[in-house]
Coordinates of C-alpha atoms and ligand atoms in Angstrom, one line a residue:
R1397 CA 0.0 0.0 0.0
T1398 CA 1.2 3.5 -0.8
V1399 CA 0.8 6.2 1.9
Y1400 CA 1.3 9.9 1.9
V1401 CA 3.7 11.5 4.5
N1402 CA 4.7 15.2 4.4
G1403 CA 4.7 15.6 0.6
E1404 CA 5.9 12.2 -0.3
Y1405 CA 4.1 9.0 -1.6
L1406 CA 5.9 6.0 -0.1
P1407 CA 5.4 2.3 0.5
E1408 CA 3.8 2.0 4.0
T1409 CA 6.9 0.2 5.3
E1410 CA 9.1 3.2 4.5
A1411 CA 6.9 5.9 6.0
K1412 CA 8.3 7.5 9.1
V1413 CA 7.2 10.0 11.7
S1414 CA 9.4 11.4 14.6
I1415 CA 9.1 10.0 18.1
F1416 CA 8.8 13.7 19.1
D1417 CA 5.7 14.2 17.1
R1418 CA 3.2 15.9 19.3
A1419 CA 0.4 13.6 18.3
F1420 CA 2.5 10.7 19.6
L1421 CA 3.4 12.4 22.8
M1422 CA 0.3 14.5 23.5
A1423 CA -2.5 13.5 21.1
D1424 CA -1.9 17.0 19.6
G1425 CA -3.4 16.3 16.2
V1426 CA -6.7 16.1 14.3
Y1427 CA -8.0 13.7 11.7
E1428 CA -10.7 13.1 9.2
V1429 CA -12.1 9.9 7.6
T1430 CA -13.7 10.2 4.2
S1431 CA -15.4 7.3 2.5
V1432 CA -14.8 6.2 -1.1
L1433 CA -17.6 4.6 -3.1
G1434 CA -17.1 3.5 -6.7
G1435 CA -13.7 5.2 -6.6
K1436 CA -15.2 8.6 -5.6
L1437 CA -15.0 10.6 -2.4
I1438 CA -18.2 11.1 -0.4
D1439 CA -18.6 14.7 0.8
F1440 CA -14.9 15.7 0.5
E1441 CA -15.9 19.3 0.9
G1442 CA -17.6 18.7 4.2
H1443 CA -14.6 16.9 5.6
A1444 CA -12.2 19.6 4.4
V1445 CA -14.3 22.4 6.0
R1446 CA -14.4 20.5 9.3
L1447 CA -10.6 19.8 9.2
E1448 CA -10.0 23.5 8.8
R1449 CA -12.2 24.3 11.7
S1450 CA -10.6 21.6 14.0
L1451 CA -7.2 23.0 13.1
G1452 CA -8.3 26.6 13.7
E1453 CA -9.7 25.7 17.2
L1454 CA -6.2 24.4 18.1
D1455 CA -4.4 27.4 16.5
M1456 CA -3.2 25.4 13.5
K1457 CA -3.6 26.1 9.8
M1458 CA -4.5 24.0 6.8
P1459 CA -1.2 22.4 5.7
M1460 CA -2.2 22.8 2.0
S1461 CA -5.0 24.2 -0.1
R1462 CA -8.3 22.3 -0.3
E1463 CA -7.6 21.6 -4.0
A1464 CA -4.1 20.2 -3.2
L1465 CA -5.6 18.0 -0.4
L1466 CA -8.3 16.7 -2.8
E1467 CA -5.5 15.8 -5.3
V1468 CA -3.6 13.8 -2.5
H1469 CA -6.8 11.9 -1.7
R1470 CA -7.4 11.2 -5.4
E1471 CA -3.8 10.1 -6.0
L1472 CA -4.0 7.6 -3.2
V1473 CA -7.4 6.2 -4.5
R1474 CA -5.8 5.8 -7.9
T1475 CA -2.5 4.3 -6.8
N1476 CA -4.0 1.9 -4.3
E1477 CA -6.9 1.1 -6.7
I1478 CA -9.6 1.8 -4.1
T1479 CA -13.1 1.2 -5.3
D1480 CA -14.8 1.1 -1.9
G1481 CA -13.1 2.1 1.3
L1482 CA -11.9 4.9 3.5
I1483 CA -9.2 7.5 3.5
Y1484 CA -7.7 8.5 6.8
L1485 CA -6.1 11.9 7.1
Q1486 CA -4.1 13.1 10.1
V1487 CA -2.6 16.5 10.7
T1488 CA -0.5 17.1 13.8
R1489 CA 1.4 20.0 15.3
G1490 CA 4.6 18.4 14.2
A1491 CA 7.8 17.4 15.9
P1492 CA 9.6 20.2 17.7
G1493 CA 12.5 18.0 18.6
D1494 CA 11.9 17.9 22.3
R1495 CA 9.0 17.4 24.7
D1496 CA 7.3 20.6 25.9
F1497 CA 3.7 21.4 26.9
L1498 CA 3.9 24.8 25.2
F1499 CA 3.0 24.8 21.5
P1500 CA 6.1 25.1 19.3
D1501 CA 6.6 28.1 17.0
P1502 CA 4.7 27.3 13.8
E1503 CA 7.5 29.2 11.9
T1504 CA 10.0 26.5 12.9
T1505 CA 7.9 23.4 13.4
E1506 CA 6.0 22.1 10.4
P1507 CA 2.8 20.1 10.8
T1508 CA 3.0 16.4 10.1
V1509 CA 0.5 15.3 7.4
V1510 CA -0.3 11.6 6.9
L1511 CA -2.9 10.0 4.7
F1512 CA -3.5 6.3 4.1
T1513 CA -6.3 4.2 2.5
Q1514 CA -8.3 1.3 3.7
S1515 CA -9.9 -0.9 1.1
K1516 CA -13.4 -2.1 2.2
P1517 CA -15.1 -3.9 -0.7
G1518 CA -18.8 -3.7 -0.6
L1519 CA -18.7 -0.9 2.1
A1520 CA -22.2 0.4 1.1
N1521 CA -23.7 -3.1 1.1
S1522 CA -22.8 -4.1 4.6
P1523 CA -25.0 -7.0 5.8
V1524 CA -25.2 -5.3 9.2
A1525 CA -27.4 -2.6 7.6
K1526 CA -30.0 -5.4 7.2
T1527 CA -29.8 -6.7 10.8
G1528 CA -28.8 -3.6 12.8
I1529 CA -26.5 -3.1 15.7
R1530 CA -26.8 -3.5 19.5
V1531 CA -25.5 -0.7 21.8
I1532 CA -24.9 -0.4 25.5
S1533 CA -24.9 2.9 27.4
I1534 CA -21.8 4.1 29.2
D1535 CA -20.8 7.4 31.0
D1536 CA -19.4 10.0 28.7
L1537 CA -16.0 10.6 30.3
R1538 CA -14.3 12.4 27.4
W1539 CA -12.9 15.9 27.5
G1540 CA -15.2 18.9 26.9
R1541 CA -14.2 19.8 23.3
R1542 CA -15.7 16.9 21.4
D1543 CA -16.5 19.3 18.5
I1544 CA -12.8 19.2 17.6
K1545 CA -11.9 15.9 15.9
T1546 CA -8.7 15.2 17.8
V1547 CA -6.8 11.9 17.8
Q1548 CA -7.5 11.4 21.5
L1549 CA -9.5 8.3 21.0
L1550 CA -8.6 6.3 24.1
Y1551 CA -12.0 6.6 25.8
P1552 CA -14.0 5.8 22.6
S1553 CA -11.7 2.8 22.2
M1554 CA -12.4 1.7 25.8
G1555 CA -16.1 2.2 25.1
K1556 CA -15.9 -0.2 22.1
M1557 CA -14.1 -2.7 24.3
M1558 CA -16.9 -2.4 27.0
A1559 CA -19.5 -3.0 24.2
Q1560 CA -17.6 -6.0 22.9
K1561 CA -17.4 -7.5 26.5
A1562 CA -21.1 -7.0 26.9
G1563 CA -21.8 -8.8 23.6
A1564 CA -22.8 -5.5 21.9
D1565 CA -21.5 -3.7 18.8
D1566 CA -21.0 -0.1 20.2
A1567 CA -21.7 2.2 23.1
W1568 CA -23.8 5.3 23.4
M1569 CA -22.3 7.8 25.8
V1570 CA -24.4 9.6 28.4
M1571 CA -23.8 12.9 30.1
D1572 CA -26.1 14.4 32.7
G1573 CA -28.7 11.7 31.9
K1574 CA -28.8 12.4 28.2
V1575 CA -27.1 10.7 25.2
T1576 CA -24.3 12.6 23.7
E1577 CA -23.3 10.3 20.8
G1578 CA -21.9 6.9 19.9
T1579 CA -18.1 6.2 20.3
S1580 CA -17.5 7.0 16.6
N1581 CA -20.9 8.1 15.3
N1582 CA -23.9 10.4 16.0
A1583 CA -27.0 8.9 17.7
Y1584 CA -30.7 9.3 16.7
I1585 CA -34.1 8.0 17.5
I1586 CA -37.4 8.3 15.7
K1587 CA -40.3 9.3 17.9
D1588 CA -43.8 10.2 16.8
G1589 CA -42.5 10.0 13.3
K1590 CA -39.8 12.7 14.0
I1591 CA -36.1 12.2 13.7
V1592 CA -34.6 13.3 17.0
T1593 CA -30.8 13.9 17.5
R1594 CA -28.8 16.0 19.9
E1595 CA -28.3 19.6 19.0
L1596 CA -24.8 20.8 18.0
S1597 CA -22.6 22.1 20.7
T1598 CA -19.1 21.4 22.1
D1599 CA -20.5 18.2 23.6
I1600 CA -20.6 16.3 20.3
L1601 CA -18.7 16.0 17.1
H1602 CA -20.5 17.8 14.3
G1603 CA -20.9 14.8 12.0
I1604 CA -20.5 15.4 8.3
T1605 CA -22.9 12.5 7.7
R1606 CA -25.3 14.1 10.3
A1607 CA -25.4 17.4 8.4
A1608 CA -26.1 15.6 5.1
V1609 CA -28.7 13.2 6.6
L1610 CA -30.6 16.0 8.3
R1611 CA -30.6 18.0 5.1
F1612 CA -31.9 15.1 3.0
A1613 CA -34.5 14.2 5.6
R1614 CA -35.9 17.8 5.6
E1615 CA -35.9 17.8 1.8
A1616 CA -37.9 14.6 1.9
Q1617 CA -40.4 16.3 4.3
M1618 CA -39.4 14.2 7.3
E1619 CA -39.6 16.2 10.5
V1620 CA -36.4 16.8 12.5
E1621 CA -36.0 17.7 16.1
E1622 CA -32.6 18.7 17.4
R1623 CA -32.6 18.0 21.1
S1624 CA -31.1 15.6 23.6
F1625 CA -32.8 12.4 24.7
T1626 CA -32.4 9.8 27.5
I1627 CA -31.6 6.1 27.2
E1628 CA -35.2 5.4 28.5
E1629 CA -36.7 7.5 25.7
A1630 CA -34.5 5.8 23.1
Q1631 CA -35.6 2.4 24.4
Q1632 CA -39.2 3.3 23.8
A1633 CA -38.6 5.0 20.5
E1634 CA -40.1 3.7 17.2
E1635 CA -36.6 3.4 15.6
A1636 CA -33.0 4.2 16.4
F1637 CA -29.9 4.6 14.3
I1638 CA -26.4 6.0 14.0
T1639 CA -24.6 7.9 11.3
S1640 CA -20.9 8.2 10.4
A1641 CA -18.7 8.5 7.3
S1642 CA -17.9 4.8 7.4
S1643 CA -21.3 3.4 8.4
F1644 CA -23.5 5.9 6.6
V1645 CA -26.9 5.3 8.3
M1646 CA -26.9 2.2 10.4
P1647 CA -30.0 0.9 12.3
V1648 CA -29.8 0.3 16.1
V1649 CA -32.1 -2.5 17.2
Q1650 CA -31.2 -2.9 20.9
I1651 CA -30.2 -0.6 23.7
D1652 CA -28.9 -2.0 26.9
G1653 CA -30.7 -5.3 26.1
T1654 CA -34.0 -3.7 25.3
K1655 CA -35.3 -4.2 21.8
I1656 CA -36.3 -1.1 19.8
G1657 CA -39.7 -1.6 18.3
D1658 CA -39.9 -5.2 17.1
G1659 CA -36.1 -5.6 17.2
K1660 CA -35.7 -5.2 13.5
P1661 CA -34.3 -2.2 11.5
G1662 CA -36.9 0.4 11.0
A1663 CA -38.5 1.3 7.7
R1664 CA -37.7 5.0 8.0
T1665 CA -34.1 4.3 8.9
A1666 CA -33.8 2.1 5.8
R1667 CA -35.2 4.8 3.7
L1668 CA -32.8 7.4 5.1
R1669 CA -29.9 5.1 4.4
E1670 CA -31.1 4.8 0.8
I1671 CA -31.6 8.5 0.3
Y1672 CA -28.2 9.3 1.9
L1673 CA -26.3 6.8 -0.3
D1674 CA -28.2 7.9 -3.5
E1675 CA -27.8 11.6 -2.9
S1676 CA -24.2 11.5 -1.7
L1677 CA -23.1 9.3 -4.7
K1678 CA -24.6 11.9 -7.0
K1679 CA -22.3 14.6 -5.5
A1680 CA -19.2 12.4 -5.0
V1681 CA -16.0 13.7 -6.4
Ligands
PLP1478 N1 -19.1 11.4 16.6 C1 -17.9 10.9 16.9 C2 -17.4 10.9 18.3 C3 -17.1 10.4 15.8 O1 -15.9 10.0 16.1 C4 -17.6 10.4 14.5 C5 -16.8 10.0 13.4 O2 -15.7 9.5 13.5 C6 -18.9 10.9 14.3 C7 -19.6 11.4 15.4 C8 -19.5 10.9 12.9 O3 -18.9 11.9 12.1 P1 -18.9 11.8 10.6 O4 -20.3 11.7 10.1 O5 -18.3 13.1 10.1 O6 -18.1 10.7 10.2

């Protein structure tokens, strides 16, 4: 596999990053995951805009223009012959050559930019979309700026392990009695025919898939309510689902062992998945 590191395309075994890189020492970096379907990028624009925002919130700048970034994505898709899969992009504050809590001078320390691909044949036809996933609830113990897509993923990783140990697929995190989001996705329920998902704030990641799904839902005359909800309300909902760049729209059929509806993926969730995939593919670059 060919990867991109700081301006170079290299075999993955030859790619190197300094041990002083601030992402390695302090999780001082941000990332994006963009899906590839039929060799094209889904919502590249959305991911590029969020990347710029994440970097800005941490006093970092885009390492290259949006056009140049798109070209790197495309080159990796071509070289690695990706039909369906994901592109991972990470930008860190770089390697100042020593360990210090203070940010290094951006004039002398260049950011580290890494991109690699993951091939996932049949990504959009996952059989899981037909059966749905089971989630457990856990306390949300992450830091308070979840709107910045940083590489600090230890707690979400622990959450997925807790889910696996409990025989589930993922965890929904709960703060002050209300669901924030999934470990790597946004959380939704459908109640009284309305799509309910937590409002945007620093408490959740502003999902690129979330923005697209809500836009498509409104265009299809489905009602949307942006507000938080409890696990109990979710367990009594008509349907439940998650969204993310890698899972698109994925039904949730069980929460803490309680079946949602009849325990099968809901019809409106299935329709939203279809609309999302259709519309996003039309705009793919
Ligand atoms: N929430 C969290 C915590 C995430 O890590 C992710 C994706 O990685 C999402 C939500 C979904 O965001 P997106 O739709 O942009 O992939």
